[in-house]
Short mmCIF file of C-alpha atoms in Angstrom, two decimals:
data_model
loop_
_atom_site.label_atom_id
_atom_site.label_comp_id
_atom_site.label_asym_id
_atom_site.label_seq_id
_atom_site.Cartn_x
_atom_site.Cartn_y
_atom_site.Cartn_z
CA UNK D 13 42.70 14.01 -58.20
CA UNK D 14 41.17 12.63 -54.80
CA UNK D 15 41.07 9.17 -56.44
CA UNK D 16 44.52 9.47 -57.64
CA UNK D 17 45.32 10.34 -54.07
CA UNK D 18 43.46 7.82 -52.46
CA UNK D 19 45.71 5.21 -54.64
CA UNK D 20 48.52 6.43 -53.67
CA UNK D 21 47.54 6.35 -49.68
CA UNK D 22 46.54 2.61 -50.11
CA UNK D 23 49.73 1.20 -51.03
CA UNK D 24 52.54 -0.14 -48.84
CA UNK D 25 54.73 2.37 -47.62
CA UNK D 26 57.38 0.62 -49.81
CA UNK D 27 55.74 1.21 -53.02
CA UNK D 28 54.94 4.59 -52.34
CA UNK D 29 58.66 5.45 -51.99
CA UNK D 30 59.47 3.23 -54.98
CA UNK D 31 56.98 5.43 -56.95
CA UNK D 32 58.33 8.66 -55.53
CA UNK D 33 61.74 7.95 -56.29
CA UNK D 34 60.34 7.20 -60.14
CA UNK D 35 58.06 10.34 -60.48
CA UNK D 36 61.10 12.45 -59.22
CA UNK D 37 64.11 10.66 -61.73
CA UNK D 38 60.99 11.17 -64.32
CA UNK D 39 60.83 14.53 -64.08
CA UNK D 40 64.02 15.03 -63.95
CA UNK D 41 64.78 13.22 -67.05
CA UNK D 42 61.60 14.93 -68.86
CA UNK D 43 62.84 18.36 -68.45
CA UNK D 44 66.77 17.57 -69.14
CA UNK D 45 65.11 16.42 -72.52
CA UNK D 46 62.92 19.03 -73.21
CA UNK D 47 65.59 21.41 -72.52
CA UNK D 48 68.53 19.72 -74.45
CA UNK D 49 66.16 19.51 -77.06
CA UNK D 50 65.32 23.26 -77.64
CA UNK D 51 68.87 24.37 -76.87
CA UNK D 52 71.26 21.84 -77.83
CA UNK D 53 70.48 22.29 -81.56
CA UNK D 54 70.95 26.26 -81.39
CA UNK D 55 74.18 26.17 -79.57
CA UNK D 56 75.46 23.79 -82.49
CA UNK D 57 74.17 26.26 -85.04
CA UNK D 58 76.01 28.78 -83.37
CA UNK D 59 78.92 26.99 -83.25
CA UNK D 60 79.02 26.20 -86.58
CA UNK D 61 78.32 29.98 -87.66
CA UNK D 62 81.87 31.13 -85.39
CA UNK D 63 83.25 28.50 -87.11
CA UNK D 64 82.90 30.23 -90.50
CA UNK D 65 84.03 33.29 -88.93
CA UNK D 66 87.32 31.98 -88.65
CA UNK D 67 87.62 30.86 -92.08
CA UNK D 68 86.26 27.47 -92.53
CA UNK D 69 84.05 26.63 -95.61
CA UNK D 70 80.66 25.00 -94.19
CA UNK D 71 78.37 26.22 -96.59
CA UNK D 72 77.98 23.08 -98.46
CA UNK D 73 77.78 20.70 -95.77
CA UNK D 74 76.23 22.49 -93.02
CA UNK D 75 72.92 20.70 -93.45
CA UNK D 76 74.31 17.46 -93.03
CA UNK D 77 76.32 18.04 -90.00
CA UNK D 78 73.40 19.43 -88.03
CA UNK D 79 71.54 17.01 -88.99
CA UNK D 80 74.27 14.07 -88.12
CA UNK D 81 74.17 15.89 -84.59
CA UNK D 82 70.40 15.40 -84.51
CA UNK D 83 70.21 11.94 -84.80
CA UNK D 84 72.96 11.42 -82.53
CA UNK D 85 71.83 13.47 -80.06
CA UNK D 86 68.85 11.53 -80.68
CA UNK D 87 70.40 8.41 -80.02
CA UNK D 88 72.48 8.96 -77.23
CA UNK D 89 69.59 10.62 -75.54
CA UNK D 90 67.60 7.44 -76.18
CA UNK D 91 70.92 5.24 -74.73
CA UNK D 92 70.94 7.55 -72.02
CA UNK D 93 67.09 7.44 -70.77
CA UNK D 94 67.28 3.57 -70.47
CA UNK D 95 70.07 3.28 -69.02
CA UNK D 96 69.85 6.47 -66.40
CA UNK D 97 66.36 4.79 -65.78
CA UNK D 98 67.09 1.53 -64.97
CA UNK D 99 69.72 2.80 -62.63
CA UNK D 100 67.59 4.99 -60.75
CA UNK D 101 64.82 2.48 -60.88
CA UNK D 102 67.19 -0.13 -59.11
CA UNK D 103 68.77 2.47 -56.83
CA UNK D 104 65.30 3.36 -55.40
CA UNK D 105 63.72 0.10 -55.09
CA UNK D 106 67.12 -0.53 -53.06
CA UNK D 107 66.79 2.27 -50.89
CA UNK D 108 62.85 1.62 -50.48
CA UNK D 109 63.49 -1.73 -49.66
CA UNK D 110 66.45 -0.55 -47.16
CA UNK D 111 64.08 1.90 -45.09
CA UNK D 112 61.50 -0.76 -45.41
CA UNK D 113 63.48 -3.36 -43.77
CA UNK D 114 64.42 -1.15 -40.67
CA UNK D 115 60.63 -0.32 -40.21
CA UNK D 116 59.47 -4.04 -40.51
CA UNK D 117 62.37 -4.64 -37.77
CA UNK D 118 61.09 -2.19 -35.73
CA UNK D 119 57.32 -3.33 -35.96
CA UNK D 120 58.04 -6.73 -35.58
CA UNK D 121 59.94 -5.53 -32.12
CA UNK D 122 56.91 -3.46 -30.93
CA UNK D 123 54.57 -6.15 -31.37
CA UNK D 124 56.73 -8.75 -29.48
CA UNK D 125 57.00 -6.14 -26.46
CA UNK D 126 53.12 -5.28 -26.92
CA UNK D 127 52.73 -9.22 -26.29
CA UNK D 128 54.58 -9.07 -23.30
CA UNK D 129 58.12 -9.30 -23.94
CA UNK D 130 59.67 -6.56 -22.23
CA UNK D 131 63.70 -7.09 -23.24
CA UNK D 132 62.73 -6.67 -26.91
CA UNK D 133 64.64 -3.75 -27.98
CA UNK D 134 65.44 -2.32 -31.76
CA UNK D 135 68.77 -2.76 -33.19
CA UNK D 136 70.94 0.36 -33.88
CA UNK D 137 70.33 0.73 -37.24
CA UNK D 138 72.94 3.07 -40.11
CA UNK D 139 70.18 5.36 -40.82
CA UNK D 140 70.64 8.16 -38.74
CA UNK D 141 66.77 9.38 -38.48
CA UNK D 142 65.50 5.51 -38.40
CA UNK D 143 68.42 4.94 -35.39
CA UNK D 144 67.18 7.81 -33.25
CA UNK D 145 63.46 7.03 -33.43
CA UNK D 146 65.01 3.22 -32.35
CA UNK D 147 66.89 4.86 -29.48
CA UNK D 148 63.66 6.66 -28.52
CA UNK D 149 61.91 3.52 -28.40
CA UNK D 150 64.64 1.49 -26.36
CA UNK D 151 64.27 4.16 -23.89
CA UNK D 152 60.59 4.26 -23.67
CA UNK D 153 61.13 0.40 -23.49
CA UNK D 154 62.93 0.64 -20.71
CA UNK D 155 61.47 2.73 -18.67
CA UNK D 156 58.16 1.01 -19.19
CA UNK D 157 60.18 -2.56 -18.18
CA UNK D 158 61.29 -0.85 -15.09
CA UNK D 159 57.52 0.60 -14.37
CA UNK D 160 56.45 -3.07 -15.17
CA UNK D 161 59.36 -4.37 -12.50
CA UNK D 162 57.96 -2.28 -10.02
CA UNK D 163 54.84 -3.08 -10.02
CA UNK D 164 55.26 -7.13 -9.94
CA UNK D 165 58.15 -6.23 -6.79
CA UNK D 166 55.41 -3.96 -5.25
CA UNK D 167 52.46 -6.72 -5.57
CA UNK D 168 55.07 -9.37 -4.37
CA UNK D 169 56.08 -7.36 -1.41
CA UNK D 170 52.75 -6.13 -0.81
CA UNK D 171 51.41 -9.76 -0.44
CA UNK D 172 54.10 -10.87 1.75
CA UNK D 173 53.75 -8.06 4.09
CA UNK D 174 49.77 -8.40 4.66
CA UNK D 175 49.93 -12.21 4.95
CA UNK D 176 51.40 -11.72 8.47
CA UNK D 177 48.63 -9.41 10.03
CA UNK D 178 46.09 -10.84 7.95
CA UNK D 179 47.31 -14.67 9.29
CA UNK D 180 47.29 -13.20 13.37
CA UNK D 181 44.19 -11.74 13.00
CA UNK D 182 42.45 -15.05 11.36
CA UNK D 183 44.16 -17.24 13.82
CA UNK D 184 42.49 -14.80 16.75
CA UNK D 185 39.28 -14.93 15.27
CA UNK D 186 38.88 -18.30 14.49
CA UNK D 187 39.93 -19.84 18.15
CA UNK D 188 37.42 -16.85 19.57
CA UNK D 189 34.59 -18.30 17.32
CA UNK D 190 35.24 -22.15 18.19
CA UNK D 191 35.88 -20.89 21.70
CA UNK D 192 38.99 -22.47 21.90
CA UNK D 193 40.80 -19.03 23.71
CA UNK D 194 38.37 -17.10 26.14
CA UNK D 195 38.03 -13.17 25.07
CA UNK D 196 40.13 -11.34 27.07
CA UNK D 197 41.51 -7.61 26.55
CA UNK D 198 44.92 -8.52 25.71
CA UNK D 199 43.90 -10.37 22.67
CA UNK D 200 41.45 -7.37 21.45
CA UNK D 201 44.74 -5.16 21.88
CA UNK D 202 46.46 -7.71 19.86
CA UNK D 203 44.08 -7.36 17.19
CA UNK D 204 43.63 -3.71 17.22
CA UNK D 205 47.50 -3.52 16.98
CA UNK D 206 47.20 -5.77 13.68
CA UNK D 207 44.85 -3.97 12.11
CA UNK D 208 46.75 -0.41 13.28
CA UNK D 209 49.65 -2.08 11.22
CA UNK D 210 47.80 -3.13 8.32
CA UNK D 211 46.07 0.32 8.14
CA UNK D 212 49.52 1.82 8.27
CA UNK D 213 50.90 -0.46 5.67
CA UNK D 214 48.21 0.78 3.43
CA UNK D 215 48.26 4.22 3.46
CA UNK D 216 52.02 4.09 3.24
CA UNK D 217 51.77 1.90 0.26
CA UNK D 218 49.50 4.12 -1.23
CA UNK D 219 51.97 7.42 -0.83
CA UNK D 220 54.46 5.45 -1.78
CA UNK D 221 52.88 4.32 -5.03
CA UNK D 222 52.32 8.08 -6.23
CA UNK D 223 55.55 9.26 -5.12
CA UNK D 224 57.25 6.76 -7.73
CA UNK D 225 54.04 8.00 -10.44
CA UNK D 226 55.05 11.71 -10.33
CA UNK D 227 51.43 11.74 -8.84
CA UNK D 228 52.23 12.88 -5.32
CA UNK D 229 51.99 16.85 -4.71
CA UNK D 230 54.52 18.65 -4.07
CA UNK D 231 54.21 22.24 -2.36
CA UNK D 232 57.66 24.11 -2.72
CA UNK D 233 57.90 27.12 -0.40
CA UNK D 234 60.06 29.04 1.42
CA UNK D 235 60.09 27.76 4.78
CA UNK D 236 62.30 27.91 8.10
CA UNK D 237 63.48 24.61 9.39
CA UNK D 238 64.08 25.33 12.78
CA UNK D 239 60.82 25.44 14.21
CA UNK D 240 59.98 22.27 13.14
CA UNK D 241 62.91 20.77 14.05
CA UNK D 242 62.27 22.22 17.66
CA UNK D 243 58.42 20.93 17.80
CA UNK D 244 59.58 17.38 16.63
CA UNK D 245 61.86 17.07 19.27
CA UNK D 246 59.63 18.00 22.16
CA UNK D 247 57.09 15.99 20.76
CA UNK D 248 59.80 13.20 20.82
CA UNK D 249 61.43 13.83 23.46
CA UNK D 250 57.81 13.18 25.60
CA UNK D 251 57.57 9.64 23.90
CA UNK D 252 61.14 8.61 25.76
CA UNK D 253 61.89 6.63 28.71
CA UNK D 254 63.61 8.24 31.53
CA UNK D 255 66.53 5.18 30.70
CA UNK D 256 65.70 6.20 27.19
CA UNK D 257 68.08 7.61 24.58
CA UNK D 258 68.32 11.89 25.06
CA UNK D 259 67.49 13.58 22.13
CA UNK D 260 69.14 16.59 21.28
CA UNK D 261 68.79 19.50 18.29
CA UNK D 262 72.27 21.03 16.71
CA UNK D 263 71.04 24.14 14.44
CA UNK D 264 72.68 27.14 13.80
CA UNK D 265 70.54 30.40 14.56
CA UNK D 266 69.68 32.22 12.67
CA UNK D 267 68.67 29.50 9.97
CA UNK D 268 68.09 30.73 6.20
CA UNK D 269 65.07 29.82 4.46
CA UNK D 270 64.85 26.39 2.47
CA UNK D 271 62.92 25.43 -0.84
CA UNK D 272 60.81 22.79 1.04
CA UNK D 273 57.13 21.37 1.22
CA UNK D 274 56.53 21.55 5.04
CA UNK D 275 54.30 18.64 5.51
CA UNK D 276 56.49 15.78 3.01
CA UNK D 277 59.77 17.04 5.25
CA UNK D 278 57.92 16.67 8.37
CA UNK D 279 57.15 13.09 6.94
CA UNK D 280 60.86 12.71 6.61
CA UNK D 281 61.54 13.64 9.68
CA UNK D 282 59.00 11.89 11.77
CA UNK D 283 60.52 8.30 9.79
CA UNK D 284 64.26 9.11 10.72
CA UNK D 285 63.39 10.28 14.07
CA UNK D 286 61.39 7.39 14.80
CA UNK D 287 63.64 4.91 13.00
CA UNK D 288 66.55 6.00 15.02
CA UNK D 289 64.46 5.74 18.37
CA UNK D 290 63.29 2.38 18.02
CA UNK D 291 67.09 0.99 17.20
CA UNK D 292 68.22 3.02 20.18
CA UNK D 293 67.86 1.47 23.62
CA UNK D 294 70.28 4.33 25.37
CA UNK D 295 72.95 6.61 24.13
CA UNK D 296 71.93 9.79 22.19
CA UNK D 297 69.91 10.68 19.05
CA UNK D 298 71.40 13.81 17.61
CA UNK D 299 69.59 16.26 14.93
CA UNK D 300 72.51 18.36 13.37
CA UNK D 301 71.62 21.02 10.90
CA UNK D 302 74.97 22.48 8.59
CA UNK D 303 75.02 24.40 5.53
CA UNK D 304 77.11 24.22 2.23
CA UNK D 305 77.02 26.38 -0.62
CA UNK D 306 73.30 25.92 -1.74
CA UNK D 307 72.09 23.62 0.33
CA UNK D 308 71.01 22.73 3.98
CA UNK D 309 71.73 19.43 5.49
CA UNK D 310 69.91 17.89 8.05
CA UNK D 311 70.92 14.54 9.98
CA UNK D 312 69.53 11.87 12.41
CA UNK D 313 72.38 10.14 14.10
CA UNK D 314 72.08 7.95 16.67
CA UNK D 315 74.12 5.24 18.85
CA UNK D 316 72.03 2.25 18.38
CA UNK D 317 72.50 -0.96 16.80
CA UNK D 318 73.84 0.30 13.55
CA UNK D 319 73.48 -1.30 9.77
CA UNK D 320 75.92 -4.31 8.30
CA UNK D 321 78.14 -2.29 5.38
CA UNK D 322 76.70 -5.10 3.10
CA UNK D 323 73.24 -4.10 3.81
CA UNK D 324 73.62 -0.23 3.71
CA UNK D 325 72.89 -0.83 -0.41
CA UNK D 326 69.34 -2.03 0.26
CA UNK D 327 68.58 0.60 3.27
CA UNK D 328 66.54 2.71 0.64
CA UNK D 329 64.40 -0.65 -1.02
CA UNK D 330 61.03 -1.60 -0.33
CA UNK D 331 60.36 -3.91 2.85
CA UNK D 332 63.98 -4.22 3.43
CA UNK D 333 64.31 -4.48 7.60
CA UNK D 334 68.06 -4.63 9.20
CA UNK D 335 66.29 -6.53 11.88
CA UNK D 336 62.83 -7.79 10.57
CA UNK D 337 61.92 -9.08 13.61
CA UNK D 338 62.47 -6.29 15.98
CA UNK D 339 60.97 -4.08 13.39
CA UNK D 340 57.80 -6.07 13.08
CA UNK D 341 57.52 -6.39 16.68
CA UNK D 342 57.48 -2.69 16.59
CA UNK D 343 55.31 -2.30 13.75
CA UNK D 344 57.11 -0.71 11.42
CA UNK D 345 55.75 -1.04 7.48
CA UNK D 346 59.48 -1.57 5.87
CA UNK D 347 58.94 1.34 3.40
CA UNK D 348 59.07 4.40 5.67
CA UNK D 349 62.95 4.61 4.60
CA UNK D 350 61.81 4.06 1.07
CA UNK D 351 58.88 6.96 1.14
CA UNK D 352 61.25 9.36 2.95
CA UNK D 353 64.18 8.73 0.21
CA UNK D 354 61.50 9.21 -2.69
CA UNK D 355 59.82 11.95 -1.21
CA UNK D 356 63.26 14.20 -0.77
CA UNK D 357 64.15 13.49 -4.41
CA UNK D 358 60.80 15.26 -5.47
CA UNK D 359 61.76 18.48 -3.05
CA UNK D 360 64.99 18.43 -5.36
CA UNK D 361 67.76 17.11 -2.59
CA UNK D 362 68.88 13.88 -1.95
CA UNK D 363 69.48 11.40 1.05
CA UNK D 364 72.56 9.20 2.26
CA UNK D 365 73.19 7.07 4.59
CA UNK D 366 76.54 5.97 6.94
CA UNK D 367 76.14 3.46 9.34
CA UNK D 368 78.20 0.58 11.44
CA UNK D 369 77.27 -2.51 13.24
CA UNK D 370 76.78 -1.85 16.97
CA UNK D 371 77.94 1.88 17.03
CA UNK D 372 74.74 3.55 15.43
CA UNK D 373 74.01 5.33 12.09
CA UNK D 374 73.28 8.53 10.53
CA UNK D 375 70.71 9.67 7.70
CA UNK D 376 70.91 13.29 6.00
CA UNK D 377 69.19 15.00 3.31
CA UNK D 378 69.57 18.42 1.84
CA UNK D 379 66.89 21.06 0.75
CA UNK D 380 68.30 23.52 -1.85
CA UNK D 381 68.61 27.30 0.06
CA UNK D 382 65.87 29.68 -0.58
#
């Protein structure tokens, strides 16, 4: 029995339905013979015997009719195996060879995406069960491409952005040890500042990097927004220039409770606050705090420079800079936008963005109401 198992288990998958198919039609066959067999002569016997109930003479040459329906019966059973066999036979090896060709389709598009080729993706196929295991590949597929995407954007980005630092702090070094520039504490600033910057760019990369894994924690909680809101902007509000913007906080009081991880929205926060300060020579930076059914907004607005309506599609994407020059000068990473964006999505709200060139722009998010 194990061996006869074992045989079966080593051939192909298509000859295992082939012989399935067979063992099934042969069973079938075995017991409509058996059973025609026992019964079909008795019923015949009993016809004949109602038969002679109503009158007809059969004595004589009753033995020779059933035995005429024996050998037909024989007969046509005999017709009947062959061809009911070779039909069945040929219908299975059809359908075998049908499933088969699906699976080899799909293997063959699984290997070519295991080798690299990430746009390989599995035809719909007419078999219902065969197309939804295809449609559950495409999708792993393409999730995996865009995981794969990600990560050769990230590296690209990632090596742009540390070339710069990386290049100042070289160039520094290298005229200090051929004593080309004299050391002086401007240039030690200079290179603290670059390596402030690369730190930064670091540890942002690295929230960012589990915020798009799932990886980062989240800590949902009931929590009241207004006194952070009011810390942030007296912390802020220290950091300005007397010719400065003014920062101001609209919030209605009493504030309900939010579904929120304190620390991640202070993170959002701290990027739109300081986002909107460092485009904002003068004018006003307003925090406004509404609520709709469900939800509580919160929004930066400011007057300053403002974003191109082209460019407010990219605001949320890695290293994008409306001004990459005035941002680098003021050492911003390029993904603070990005982390913030990411990092609502996980509390379960979501960001936008309105903006226009030279009158200033405004970022909200929402928290869903405790």
């Amino acid at each position: 029995m194990k061996k006869n198992g074992w045989w079966m288990k080593s051939l192909p998958l298509a000859s295992r339905l082939f012989f399935s198919h067979l063992v099934v039609m042969i069973v079938g066959v075995v017991s409509l013979v058996i059973i025609s067999k026992i019964s079909s002569p008795r019923f015949f016997v009993l016809h004949l015997e109602r038969l002679q109930h109503r009158g007809f003479d059969l004595i004589d040459v009753r033995t020779e009719l059933v035995a005429g329906f024996e050998i037909a019966w024989r007969r046509s059973t005999v017709w009947s195996v062959l061809v009911g066999t070779s039909a069945a036979g040929g219908l299975s090896f059809w359908v075998a060879k049908r499933i088969m060709q699906r699976l080899t389709e799909m293997e063959q598009i699984t290997q070519r995406f295991a080798s690299g080729d990430m746009e390989a993706r599995v035809p719909i196929s007419d078999i219902p069960e065969i197309n939804r295991l295809g449609n559950s590949f495409n999708r792993m597929a393409a999730s995996l491409e865009g995981v794969e995407v990600r990560r050769r954007e990230l590296i690209s980005d990632m090596t742009h952005e540390l070339r710069t630092p990386l290049t100042v702090v070289r160039g520094y070094l290298e005229e200090l040890a051929t004593g080309e520039i004299e050391p002086s504490l401007e240039i030690y600033q200079r290179l603290v500042q670059e390596t402030k910057r690369l730190e930064r760019l670091v540890n942002d990369l690295q929230v960012l990097s589990k915020a798009e894994a799932g990886y980062l924690p989240i800590h949902l909680q009931p929590i009241n927004l207004r006194p952070l809101l009011e810390s942030l902007v007296e912390s802020f509000s220290d950091q300005l220039l007397e010719d400065g913007p003014v920062l101001q906080l609209e919030c209605p009081s009493p504030l309900p409770l939010v579904m929120a991880d304190i620390d991640r929205t202070e993170q959002v926060l701290i990027n739109l606050i300081g986002n909107a300060i460092r485009y904002t020579t003068k004018g006003e930076i307003t925090i406004r705090v509404w609520l709709t059914p469900g939800q509580c907004w919160v929004a930066v607005k400011d007057t300053g420079i403002g974003i191109a309506e082209e460019n407010l599609a990219h605001v949320f994407e890695r290293f994008w800079r409306a001004d990459s020059s005035r941002d680098r000068h003021s050492g911003g990473t390029g993904i603070g936008l990005t982390i913030s964006h990411r990092l609502v999505e996980l509390q379960g709200g979501q960001m936008q963005v309105e903006s226009q060139l030279g009158v200033g722009s405004e970022f909200r998010f929402s928290l869903s109401l405790a």
